[in-house]
């Protein structure tokens, strides 16, 4: 049998944020790399592997001499660039677009600074991996993947070395560092080598990877570890011990495969571990999800508009870098200290504002090219206010939009609420049906000045529409549209002819009916607290009670409900559920001719050592959106999902939300965790009264959700995250008509083709990352007039011509 070879992979895992803030983390990256460069100079046989472009950028800017040393070591094959990312992200919670951006930006940095892309993806410490990651890795150009979680006790694999196959058939050679972890403690070197010798002595595979070096706060390999390895190797001549890089190891493994070893194939997700992270710090998760969607929407809008206008956008690299940094596996999962979250929230806020400002500028520039006309007002009377409404999605939008403006530059003295003086018209001056809805202020309720209306509109893909809204003394009204109005049916019930929502004070649930029958089984939505004394990461030992969390503590009751809006276009019901210390307030909306329930929730949260779950009917199975894929699960305890889920009881339904990622599906309910009463960075079980000074996120938390019987769950999530955008504009001439579309080729309208990223490629063309999220091949036309076939679940980067 071939001699056993141990590849010692010297590395220094570094959390840029955890018990410390980002400033300490980034500077520690410089400090650690200086230490390792010194060791490489001292020991000519030593090799080192380091990932994360964010750390390299810090070195490049603040220690250029060290950076040049690293480049020299890299050219000599002694400093291996791994990971290919900006930071080591969580690989369960960021959506597909964010995971793709993480690696596209990371790989671009390494190509620019080291002259070549990274070939080995590396996830030292993240808490599980989505089933779609092999497809994302292939898109990013990776050939290999090395990781350490979940451990053997949490997930059995056919071998430590295997091909991980994605839903589209993409395979990546993968290795789990199964002995210990990604590094090793100062006193663990000999134990690790002896354990490996015992485990692999009779293995048919002779090339073995072992992590080596201190980690979490940097550090890397120590002189003592090097000396101990040298002494052990001298006393074990039957084993070849190499100080290797990740590239060295995978090259050796591939040679072994070429000589006849056949790694097994594993399909599916590499999960689960540390499940509490799916729903720790739900307020921060909501801010992250909101920023993620805002940047995606703004990038789409600006890229399409600027390309149509013959302009060159600057790109969203900075905003995506901000988002990607916050995917780090101790930030987004909710396991860092309080001051870190204050600063990371500020960081996200900057990206969100930048995205909004850039989107606003692009829409203004588009509006300048559109003919905007308003009805001629009577002498010395206010004119109607024009709006540009833009659809940031590659499919048509048909639904409501809100318009809000002042009716004049001063209050309309003499006009009072209830006067018929409002008028809405489309781009051709034709009256549009509308409903007056409540605005956000309650100042001077006895006079009319600022008003808000809700209008049904149709918008083409990536299209715009001009609408005007304002005061006239004798308004002209459009005929009522077809279909049943959305209206209040009683003081606690709203309906739209298809759906009915009931919230009766004193009851324990909201009743949902569709055509008079209970929605999806019992048809209810309820809220309850369940015992959860575990810390930020949840129950790390994966005990049954700690991952299923089914001990009911308190079932919340409806304490108040009232109708906020009643038709004809929309009905809204406000509902409050209360418990002993906390409560949730919901605004539930039904639109005319819609089969969706829209919900906005505000949680006032004070409870500890419990979690709040939103409960809906359980399914026999649930299909969850995850990064790069969908996965089907049954009763598995707490599990991660991203943008949507399709639940399959007798009458299937779709659910989308923009907050937590933590779901379960058992004991009669499909649930989303809305809040956890945990502590900052705590690993132990805690009673409700322990560490009150470190309790997480006391106060207001928010989320938005959509619920629909059957339907396209992905479209439901898109409607939630990418709604039409409306800006006030002014009358002017323009070469474009009052409505139109900037859609690239119809490729983007194919059902099941996900527009993952969109950016300008060159004058008149866009570069799109598309994923075929169906089970059959899809053909799209490219900018060059050719065709590109997208196999099921695979990604393609495709050039698309712009429609001018």
Coordinates of C-alpha atoms in Angstrom, one line a residue, residues 16-601:
X16 CA -13.1 40.2 11.4
X17 CA -16.0 40.7 13.8
X18 CA -17.1 38.7 16.8
X19 CA -16.1 39.6 20.4
X20 CA -14.5 42.6 18.8
X21 CA -15.3 45.2 16.2
X22 CA -14.2 45.4 12.6
X23 CA -11.3 47.8 13.2
X24 CA -9.6 45.3 15.5
X25 CA -10.4 42.4 13.2
X26 CA -8.9 44.0 10.1
X27 CA -5.8 45.2 11.8
X28 CA -5.3 41.8 13.4
X29 CA -5.3 40.4 9.9
X30 CA -2.3 42.6 9.1
X31 CA -0.6 41.5 12.4
X32 CA -1.2 37.8 11.8
X33 CA 0.1 37.9 8.2
X34 CA 3.2 39.7 9.4
X35 CA 3.8 36.9 11.8
X36 CA 3.4 34.2 9.2
X37 CA 5.6 36.0 6.7
X38 CA 8.3 36.1 9.3
X39 CA 7.9 32.3 9.9
X40 CA 8.1 31.6 6.2
X41 CA 11.4 33.5 6.0
X42 CA 12.6 31.5 9.1
X43 CA 11.5 28.1 7.9
X44 CA 12.0 27.6 4.1
X45 CA 9.9 24.4 4.1
X46 CA 6.8 26.1 5.6
X47 CA 3.8 27.0 3.6
X48 CA 0.7 29.0 4.4
X49 CA -2.8 29.5 3.1
X50 CA -4.9 32.7 3.5
X51 CA -8.2 33.8 2.1
X52 CA -10.6 36.8 2.3
X53 CA -10.0 39.8 0.0
X54 CA -11.0 42.1 2.7
X55 CA -7.8 41.2 4.7
X56 CA -5.6 41.5 1.7
X57 CA -7.0 45.0 0.9
X58 CA -6.2 46.1 4.5
X59 CA -2.6 44.9 4.0
X60 CA -2.3 46.4 0.6
X61 CA -3.3 49.8 1.8
X62 CA -1.6 50.0 5.2
X63 CA 1.4 47.7 4.9
X64 CA 2.5 47.7 1.3
X65 CA 5.9 46.2 2.1
X66 CA 4.2 43.1 3.6
X67 CA 1.9 42.9 0.6
X68 CA 4.8 42.7 -1.7
X69 CA 6.4 40.0 0.4
X70 CA 3.1 38.0 0.2
X71 CA 3.0 38.4 -3.6
X72 CA 6.6 37.0 -3.7
X73 CA 5.7 34.1 -1.5
X74 CA 2.7 33.4 -3.7
X75 CA 4.8 33.4 -6.9
X76 CA 7.1 30.9 -5.2
X77 CA 4.2 28.6 -4.3
X78 CA 4.5 29.1 -0.6
X79 CA 1.6 31.4 0.1
X80 CA -1.7 30.0 -1.2
X81 CA -4.6 32.3 -1.9
X82 CA -7.8 30.4 -1.0
X83 CA -11.5 31.2 -0.4
X84 CA -12.0 33.6 -3.4
X85 CA -14.4 35.7 -1.3
X86 CA -14.4 39.1 0.4
X87 CA -15.0 37.4 3.8
X88 CA -16.0 33.9 4.9
X89 CA -19.8 34.2 4.6
X90 CA -22.6 32.3 6.2
X91 CA -23.7 29.9 3.4
X92 CA -27.3 29.3 4.5
X93 CA -28.8 32.8 4.9
X94 CA -27.6 35.3 2.3
X95 CA -29.7 35.0 -0.9
X96 CA -28.5 33.6 -4.2
X97 CA -27.6 37.0 -5.6
X98 CA -25.5 37.9 -2.5
X99 CA -23.6 34.6 -2.5
X100 CA -22.8 35.1 -6.2
X101 CA -21.6 38.7 -5.6
X102 CA -19.5 37.5 -2.7
X103 CA -17.4 35.3 -5.0
X104 CA -17.5 37.5 -8.2
X105 CA -16.1 40.4 -6.3
X106 CA -13.6 38.3 -4.4
X107 CA -12.3 36.6 -7.5
X108 CA -12.1 39.9 -9.4
X109 CA -9.8 41.2 -6.6
X110 CA -7.5 38.2 -6.7
X111 CA -7.3 38.3 -10.5
X112 CA -6.4 42.0 -10.3
X113 CA -3.8 41.7 -7.6
X114 CA -2.3 38.2 -7.9
X115 CA -2.9 37.6 -11.6
X116 CA -5.1 34.6 -11.4
X117 CA -8.4 33.4 -9.9
X118 CA -8.7 31.3 -6.8
X119 CA -9.3 27.6 -7.4
X120 CA -10.2 26.4 -3.9
X121 CA -13.2 27.6 -1.9
X122 CA -12.6 27.6 1.8
X123 CA -15.2 27.7 4.6
X124 CA -13.4 27.2 7.9
X125 CA -16.1 28.0 10.4
X126 CA -19.5 28.7 8.8
X127 CA -22.5 26.9 10.2
X128 CA -23.6 24.7 7.3
X129 CA -23.8 25.0 3.5
X130 CA -26.8 25.4 1.1
X131 CA -27.5 22.6 -1.4
X132 CA -27.0 25.2 -4.2
X133 CA -23.4 26.1 -3.3
X134 CA -21.8 23.7 -5.8
X135 CA -23.6 25.6 -8.6
X136 CA -22.4 28.9 -7.2
X137 CA -18.9 27.6 -6.8
X138 CA -18.8 26.5 -10.4
X139 CA -20.1 29.9 -11.6
X140 CA -17.2 31.5 -9.6
X141 CA -14.6 29.2 -11.2
X142 CA -13.8 27.0 -8.2
X143 CA -12.6 23.4 -8.6
X144 CA -12.2 22.4 -4.9
X145 CA -13.9 23.1 -1.6
X146 CA -12.6 22.6 1.9
X147 CA -14.7 23.0 5.1
X148 CA -15.0 21.9 8.7
X149 CA -18.7 22.2 9.7
X150 CA -21.0 20.4 10.2
X151 CA -19.0 17.8 12.1
X152 CA -19.4 14.0 11.8
X153 CA -21.8 14.0 14.8
X154 CA -24.1 16.4 13.0
X155 CA -23.9 15.0 9.4
X156 CA -22.6 11.7 8.2
X157 CA -20.8 11.8 4.9
X158 CA -19.6 8.8 2.8
X159 CA -16.0 9.9 3.1
X160 CA -14.0 12.9 4.2
X161 CA -13.1 13.4 0.5
X162 CA -16.1 13.4 -1.9
X163 CA -17.7 15.1 -4.9
X164 CA -20.4 17.5 -3.8
X165 CA -23.0 17.7 -6.5
X166 CA -25.5 20.6 -6.9
X167 CA -29.0 20.3 -8.2
X168 CA -27.8 21.2 -11.7
X169 CA -25.2 18.5 -11.8
X170 CA -22.2 20.7 -11.1
X171 CA -19.6 18.8 -9.1
X172 CA -16.8 20.2 -6.9
X173 CA -14.2 18.0 -5.2
X174 CA -14.7 18.6 -1.5
X175 CA -12.9 17.8 1.7
X176 CA -14.1 18.0 5.3
X177 CA -11.4 18.5 7.9
X178 CA -12.8 15.9 10.2
X179 CA -10.1 15.6 12.9
X180 CA -10.5 18.5 15.3
X181 CA -11.1 21.7 13.4
X182 CA -9.6 24.1 10.9
X183 CA -6.6 24.8 13.1
X184 CA -5.4 23.2 16.3
X185 CA -4.5 24.4 19.8
X186 CA -1.0 24.8 21.1
X187 CA -1.2 21.4 22.9
X188 CA -3.1 19.5 20.2
X189 CA -0.5 19.0 17.5
X190 CA 0.7 15.5 18.5
X191 CA -2.8 14.4 19.5
X192 CA -4.0 15.3 16.0
X193 CA -1.2 13.5 14.2
X194 CA -1.7 10.4 16.3
X195 CA -5.5 10.4 15.8
X196 CA -5.0 10.8 12.1
X197 CA -2.6 7.9 12.0
X198 CA -5.1 5.6 13.8
X199 CA -8.0 6.8 11.6
X200 CA -6.4 6.5 8.2
X201 CA -3.8 3.7 8.7
X202 CA -5.9 1.3 6.6
X203 CA -7.7 3.8 4.4
X204 CA -7.6 3.3 0.6
X205 CA -7.0 7.0 0.4
X206 CA -3.5 8.0 1.3
X207 CA -3.5 11.7 0.8
X208 CA -4.9 13.2 4.1
X209 CA -5.6 16.9 4.9
X210 CA -5.1 18.2 8.5
X211 CA -5.7 21.8 9.6
X212 CA -2.8 23.4 11.5
X213 CA -2.5 26.8 13.2
X214 CA -4.2 29.0 15.8
X215 CA -7.4 30.7 14.8
X216 CA -10.6 32.7 15.5
X217 CA -8.6 35.8 16.3
X218 CA -5.8 35.1 13.9
X219 CA -2.4 33.8 15.0
X220 CA -1.5 31.1 12.6
X221 CA 1.1 28.4 13.0
X222 CA 3.6 28.6 15.9
X223 CA 7.3 27.6 16.2
X224 CA 6.4 25.1 18.9
X225 CA 3.9 23.4 16.5
X226 CA 6.5 23.3 13.7
X227 CA 9.1 21.7 16.1
X228 CA 6.6 19.1 17.3
X229 CA 5.6 18.2 13.8
X230 CA 9.3 17.7 12.8
X231 CA 10.0 15.5 15.8
X232 CA 6.8 13.4 15.2
X233 CA 7.7 13.0 11.5
X234 CA 11.2 11.8 12.4
X235 CA 9.7 9.2 14.8
X236 CA 7.1 8.0 12.2
X237 CA 9.1 7.2 9.0
X238 CA 6.1 5.2 7.8
X239 CA 4.2 8.5 7.2
X240 CA 5.3 11.4 5.0
X241 CA 4.5 14.7 6.6
X242 CA 4.3 17.7 4.4
X243 CA 3.8 21.4 5.2
X244 CA 1.3 21.9 2.4
X245 CA -1.1 24.4 1.0
X246 CA -4.7 23.7 0.1
X247 CA -3.7 23.7 -3.5
X248 CA -0.9 21.2 -2.8
X249 CA -3.4 18.9 -1.1
X250 CA -6.1 19.0 -3.8
X251 CA -3.4 18.5 -6.5
X252 CA -2.3 15.4 -4.6
X253 CA -5.8 14.2 -4.2
X254 CA -6.6 14.6 -7.9
X255 CA -3.4 12.6 -8.7
X256 CA -4.7 9.9 -6.4
X257 CA -8.0 10.0 -8.3
X258 CA -6.2 9.7 -11.6
X259 CA -4.5 6.6 -10.3
X260 CA -7.8 4.9 -9.5
X261 CA -9.3 6.2 -6.3
X262 CA -13.0 7.0 -6.8
X263 CA -14.4 9.5 -4.3
X264 CA -18.1 9.0 -3.5
X265 CA -20.8 11.5 -4.7
X266 CA -22.9 13.5 -2.2
X267 CA -26.0 15.4 -3.2
X268 CA -27.9 17.8 -1.0
X269 CA -27.2 20.3 1.7
X270 CA -24.3 20.1 4.2
X271 CA -26.4 20.8 7.2
X272 CA -27.3 21.3 10.1
X273 CA -25.4 22.8 13.0
X274 CA -25.7 25.8 15.4
X275 CA -29.4 26.2 14.4
X276 CA -30.1 29.1 16.7
X277 CA -28.3 31.4 14.3
X278 CA -31.1 31.1 11.8
X279 CA -33.1 33.4 14.0
X280 CA -30.8 35.2 16.4
X281 CA -30.8 39.0 16.1
X282 CA -33.9 39.1 13.9
X283 CA -33.9 42.9 13.9
X284 CA -30.4 42.9 12.3
X285 CA -31.5 40.2 9.9
X286 CA -34.4 42.4 8.8
X287 CA -32.1 45.3 8.2
X288 CA -29.8 43.1 6.2
X289 CA -32.6 41.7 4.1
X290 CA -34.0 45.1 3.4
X291 CA -30.5 46.4 2.3
X292 CA -29.9 43.3 0.2
X293 CA -33.2 43.9 -1.7
X294 CA -32.6 47.6 -2.0
X295 CA -29.2 47.2 -3.6
X296 CA -30.5 44.5 -6.0
X297 CA -33.4 46.7 -7.0
X298 CA -31.2 49.8 -7.4
X299 CA -28.5 48.0 -9.4
X300 CA -31.1 46.6 -11.8
X301 CA -32.8 50.0 -12.3
X302 CA -29.6 52.0 -12.7
X303 CA -28.0 49.5 -15.0
X304 CA -31.0 49.3 -17.3
X305 CA -31.7 53.0 -17.3
X306 CA -28.1 54.2 -17.7
X307 CA -27.5 51.8 -20.5
X308 CA -30.6 52.9 -22.3
X309 CA -29.5 56.5 -21.9
X310 CA -26.0 55.8 -23.3
X311 CA -24.4 56.5 -19.9
X312 CA -21.9 54.4 -18.0
X313 CA -22.9 53.6 -14.4
X314 CA -20.2 53.4 -11.8
X315 CA -21.3 49.9 -10.6
X316 CA -22.4 48.8 -7.2
X317 CA -19.1 47.3 -6.0
X318 CA -19.0 49.4 -2.9
X319 CA -22.6 48.7 -1.8
X320 CA -22.2 45.0 -2.6
X321 CA -18.9 44.9 -0.6
X322 CA -20.8 46.4 2.3
X323 CA -23.5 43.8 2.1
X324 CA -21.0 40.9 1.6
X325 CA -18.9 42.0 4.7
X326 CA -22.1 41.7 6.8
X327 CA -22.7 38.1 5.6
X328 CA -19.7 37.1 7.7
X329 CA -20.5 34.0 9.8
X330 CA -20.5 35.8 13.1
X331 CA -22.3 38.9 11.9
X332 CA -25.4 37.8 10.0
X333 CA -25.9 34.7 12.1
X334 CA -26.3 36.8 15.2
X335 CA -23.4 35.8 17.4
X336 CA -21.4 39.0 17.9
X337 CA -21.3 41.5 20.7
X338 CA -23.7 44.4 21.1
X339 CA -21.4 47.2 20.0
X340 CA -20.5 45.3 16.9
X341 CA -24.1 45.2 15.9
X342 CA -24.5 48.9 16.4
X343 CA -21.6 49.5 14.0
X344 CA -22.7 46.9 11.5
X345 CA -26.2 48.4 11.4
X346 CA -24.6 51.8 10.6
X347 CA -22.6 50.1 7.9
X348 CA -25.7 48.6 6.3
X349 CA -27.5 51.9 6.6
X350 CA -24.9 53.6 4.4
X351 CA -25.3 51.0 1.7
X352 CA -29.1 51.3 1.8
X353 CA -29.0 55.1 1.5
X354 CA -26.5 55.0 -1.3
X355 CA -28.7 52.5 -3.2
X356 CA -31.7 54.7 -2.8
X357 CA -29.9 57.8 -3.8
X358 CA -28.4 56.2 -7.0
X359 CA -31.8 54.7 -7.9
X360 CA -33.4 58.1 -7.5
X361 CA -30.9 59.8 -9.7
X362 CA -31.3 57.2 -12.4
X363 CA -35.1 57.5 -12.3
X364 CA -34.8 61.3 -12.5
X365 CA -32.6 61.0 -15.6
X366 CA -35.1 58.6 -17.2
X367 CA -38.0 60.9 -16.4
X368 CA -36.1 63.7 -18.1
X369 CA -36.4 61.8 -21.4
X370 CA -40.1 61.0 -21.0
X371 CA -42.9 63.3 -22.1
X372 CA -44.7 64.4 -18.9
X373 CA -47.9 66.3 -19.3
X374 CA -50.5 67.4 -16.8
X375 CA -54.1 68.8 -17.2
X376 CA -54.2 72.6 -17.6
X377 CA -55.4 74.0 -14.3
X378 CA -57.8 76.8 -13.8
X379 CA -56.3 80.3 -13.4
X380 CA -54.3 80.7 -10.2
X381 CA -55.2 77.2 -9.1
X382 CA -52.7 74.3 -8.3
X383 CA -51.8 72.0 -11.1
X384 CA -51.9 68.2 -10.8
X385 CA -48.6 66.6 -9.6
X386 CA -47.0 64.2 -12.1
X387 CA -45.3 61.0 -11.1
X388 CA -43.0 58.5 -12.8
X389 CA -43.8 54.9 -11.8
X390 CA -41.1 52.4 -12.6
X391 CA -41.2 48.6 -12.5
X392 CA -37.7 47.2 -11.5
X393 CA -38.6 43.6 -12.4
X394 CA -38.2 41.8 -15.8
X395 CA -41.8 40.7 -15.8
X396 CA -45.0 42.8 -16.1
X397 CA -46.5 44.2 -12.9
X398 CA -50.3 44.4 -12.5
X399 CA -51.4 45.7 -9.1
X400 CA -51.8 48.7 -6.9
X401 CA -49.4 51.7 -6.4
X402 CA -49.6 54.5 -3.9
X403 CA -49.3 58.2 -4.9
X404 CA -48.9 60.8 -2.2
X405 CA -48.4 64.6 -2.5
X406 CA -49.5 68.0 -1.3
X407 CA -52.5 69.4 -3.1
X408 CA -51.1 72.9 -3.0
X409 CA -48.2 74.8 -1.6
X410 CA -50.3 75.9 1.4
X411 CA -53.3 74.1 2.9
X412 CA -56.5 74.3 0.8
X413 CA -58.5 76.5 3.2
X414 CA -62.2 75.9 2.8
X415 CA -61.7 72.3 1.7
X416 CA -62.5 69.6 4.3
X417 CA -62.1 65.9 4.4
X418 CA -64.8 64.2 2.3
X419 CA -64.8 66.9 -0.4
X420 CA -64.7 65.4 -3.9
X421 CA -61.7 67.3 -5.3
X422 CA -59.2 64.6 -6.1
X423 CA -58.4 63.3 -9.6
X424 CA -55.9 60.7 -10.9
X425 CA -55.1 60.4 -14.7
X426 CA -52.7 58.2 -16.7
X427 CA -50.1 59.3 -19.3
X428 CA -52.9 59.9 -21.8
X429 CA -55.0 62.0 -19.5
X430 CA -57.5 59.3 -19.0
X431 CA -59.0 59.1 -15.5
X432 CA -57.8 56.2 -13.4
X433 CA -59.8 54.6 -10.6
X434 CA -58.4 55.2 -7.1
X435 CA -59.1 55.0 -3.4
X436 CA -58.1 57.6 -0.8
X437 CA -56.0 56.0 1.9
X438 CA -54.6 57.4 5.1
X439 CA -51.4 59.3 5.0
X440 CA -48.6 59.2 7.6
X441 CA -49.3 62.3 9.6
X442 CA -52.2 63.4 11.8
X443 CA -51.6 67.1 11.7
X444 CA -54.5 69.5 10.9
X445 CA -57.1 66.7 10.3
X446 CA -59.8 69.3 9.7
X447 CA -58.3 70.6 6.5
X448 CA -57.1 69.1 3.2
X449 CA -53.5 69.5 2.1
X450 CA -51.5 66.3 1.7
X451 CA -53.3 63.3 0.4
X452 CA -52.5 59.7 -0.5
X453 CA -54.3 57.5 -3.0
X454 CA -54.1 53.9 -4.2
X455 CA -54.4 53.2 -7.9
X456 CA -54.4 50.0 -10.0
X457 CA -51.7 50.1 -12.7
X458 CA -50.2 47.9 -15.3
X459 CA -46.5 48.3 -15.9
X460 CA -44.4 46.5 -18.6
X461 CA -41.2 44.7 -17.7
X462 CA -38.5 47.2 -16.7
X463 CA -41.1 49.8 -17.7
X464 CA -42.4 53.2 -16.7
X465 CA -45.7 55.0 -16.6
X466 CA -46.5 58.6 -16.0
X467 CA -49.5 59.4 -13.7
X468 CA -50.9 62.7 -12.4
X469 CA -52.7 63.3 -9.1
X470 CA -54.0 66.5 -7.6
X471 CA -56.8 68.9 -6.9
X472 CA -59.6 69.9 -9.3
X473 CA -62.8 71.6 -8.5
X474 CA -64.9 69.3 -10.6
X475 CA -63.0 65.9 -10.9
X476 CA -63.7 63.3 -13.6
X477 CA -63.9 59.8 -12.3
X478 CA -63.1 56.5 -14.0
X479 CA -65.6 53.7 -14.0
X480 CA -65.1 51.1 -11.3
X481 CA -62.9 48.3 -12.5
X482 CA -64.2 44.8 -12.9
X483 CA -64.1 42.4 -10.0
X484 CA -65.2 42.3 -6.5
X485 CA -64.1 45.3 -4.3
X486 CA -61.8 44.8 -1.4
X487 CA -63.9 46.0 1.6
X488 CA -64.7 45.7 5.3
X489 CA -67.4 43.0 5.9
X490 CA -67.7 43.9 9.6
X491 CA -65.7 45.7 12.3
X492 CA -63.3 42.7 12.5
X493 CA -63.5 41.2 9.0
X494 CA -62.2 42.2 5.5
X495 CA -62.7 40.4 2.2
X496 CA -62.3 40.8 -1.6
X497 CA -64.7 38.2 -2.9
X498 CA -62.1 35.5 -2.9
X499 CA -60.2 35.9 0.4
X500 CA -61.6 36.7 3.8
X501 CA -59.7 37.7 6.9
X502 CA -61.3 37.6 10.4
X503 CA -59.6 38.8 13.6
X504 CA -62.0 38.7 16.5
X505 CA -60.8 40.1 19.9
X506 CA -60.6 37.3 22.4
X507 CA -59.7 34.6 19.9
X508 CA -56.2 33.0 19.5
X509 CA -55.8 33.2 15.8
X510 CA -56.6 35.1 12.6
X511 CA -58.9 33.1 10.4
X512 CA -58.3 33.0 6.7
X513 CA -60.9 31.7 4.2
X514 CA -60.8 31.3 0.5
X515 CA -64.1 31.1 -1.3
X516 CA -65.7 30.4 2.0
X517 CA -63.4 27.4 2.9
X518 CA -60.6 27.4 5.4
X519 CA -57.3 28.5 3.8
X520 CA -54.9 25.5 3.7
X521 CA -56.4 23.2 6.3
X522 CA -57.5 25.1 9.5
X523 CA -56.7 28.4 7.7
X524 CA -55.3 30.2 10.7
X525 CA -52.4 32.4 11.7
X526 CA -51.4 32.5 15.3
X527 CA -48.5 33.6 17.5
X528 CA -47.0 31.8 20.4
X529 CA -43.9 31.7 22.7
X530 CA -41.8 28.5 23.0
X531 CA -39.1 27.8 25.5
X532 CA -35.7 28.6 24.2
X533 CA -33.0 29.1 26.9
X534 CA -30.1 28.4 24.5
X535 CA -27.6 31.0 23.5
X536 CA -26.7 32.8 20.3
X537 CA -25.9 29.6 18.4
X538 CA -28.7 27.6 19.9
X539 CA -28.1 24.1 21.2
X540 CA -24.7 23.3 19.8
X541 CA -24.9 19.7 20.8
X542 CA -28.0 19.2 18.6
X543 CA -30.1 17.6 21.3
X544 CA -33.7 16.9 20.4
X545 CA -35.3 19.6 22.6
X546 CA -32.7 22.2 21.6
X547 CA -33.3 21.9 17.8
X548 CA -37.1 21.2 17.8
X549 CA -38.2 23.8 20.3
X550 CA -41.8 22.6 20.8
X551 CA -42.3 23.4 24.5
X552 CA -45.2 25.9 24.4
X553 CA -44.9 28.7 27.0
X554 CA -47.7 31.1 26.0
X555 CA -50.3 31.3 23.3
X556 CA -51.1 34.9 22.4
X557 CA -54.6 36.3 22.2
X558 CA -56.1 39.0 19.9
X559 CA -56.7 41.9 22.2
X560 CA -57.7 44.5 19.6
X561 CA -58.7 44.7 15.9
X562 CA -60.1 47.4 13.7
X563 CA -60.6 48.2 10.0
X564 CA -58.2 50.8 8.7
X565 CA -59.2 50.9 5.0
X566 CA -62.3 49.7 3.2
X567 CA -62.4 49.6 -0.6
X568 CA -62.9 49.6 -3.4
X569 CA -59.2 49.0 -4.2
X570 CA -57.9 47.8 -0.8
X571 CA -59.1 46.7 2.6
X572 CA -56.9 46.8 5.6
X573 CA -57.3 45.3 9.1
X574 CA -55.2 46.2 12.1
X575 CA -54.8 43.5 14.7
X576 CA -53.0 43.3 18.0
X577 CA -51.9 40.1 19.7
X578 CA -50.7 40.3 23.3
X579 CA -48.9 38.1 25.7
X580 CA -47.7 38.6 29.2
X581 CA -44.9 41.0 28.4
X582 CA -44.7 41.5 24.6
X583 CA -47.1 42.0 21.7
X584 CA -47.3 42.1 17.9
X585 CA -49.3 44.6 15.8
X586 CA -50.2 43.5 12.3
X587 CA -51.6 45.4 9.4
X588 CA -53.2 42.9 7.0
X589 CA -54.2 44.0 3.5
X590 CA -56.3 42.6 0.7
X591 CA -56.3 44.1 -2.8
X592 CA -59.0 44.0 -5.4
X593 CA -58.7 41.0 -7.7
X594 CA -55.8 39.6 -5.7
X595 CA -55.3 36.1 -4.2
X596 CA -52.5 37.4 -1.8
X597 CA -52.6 38.4 1.8
X598 CA -50.1 41.2 2.5
X599 CA -48.9 41.7 6.1
X600 CA -46.7 44.2 7.9
X601 CA -45.8 43.4 11.5

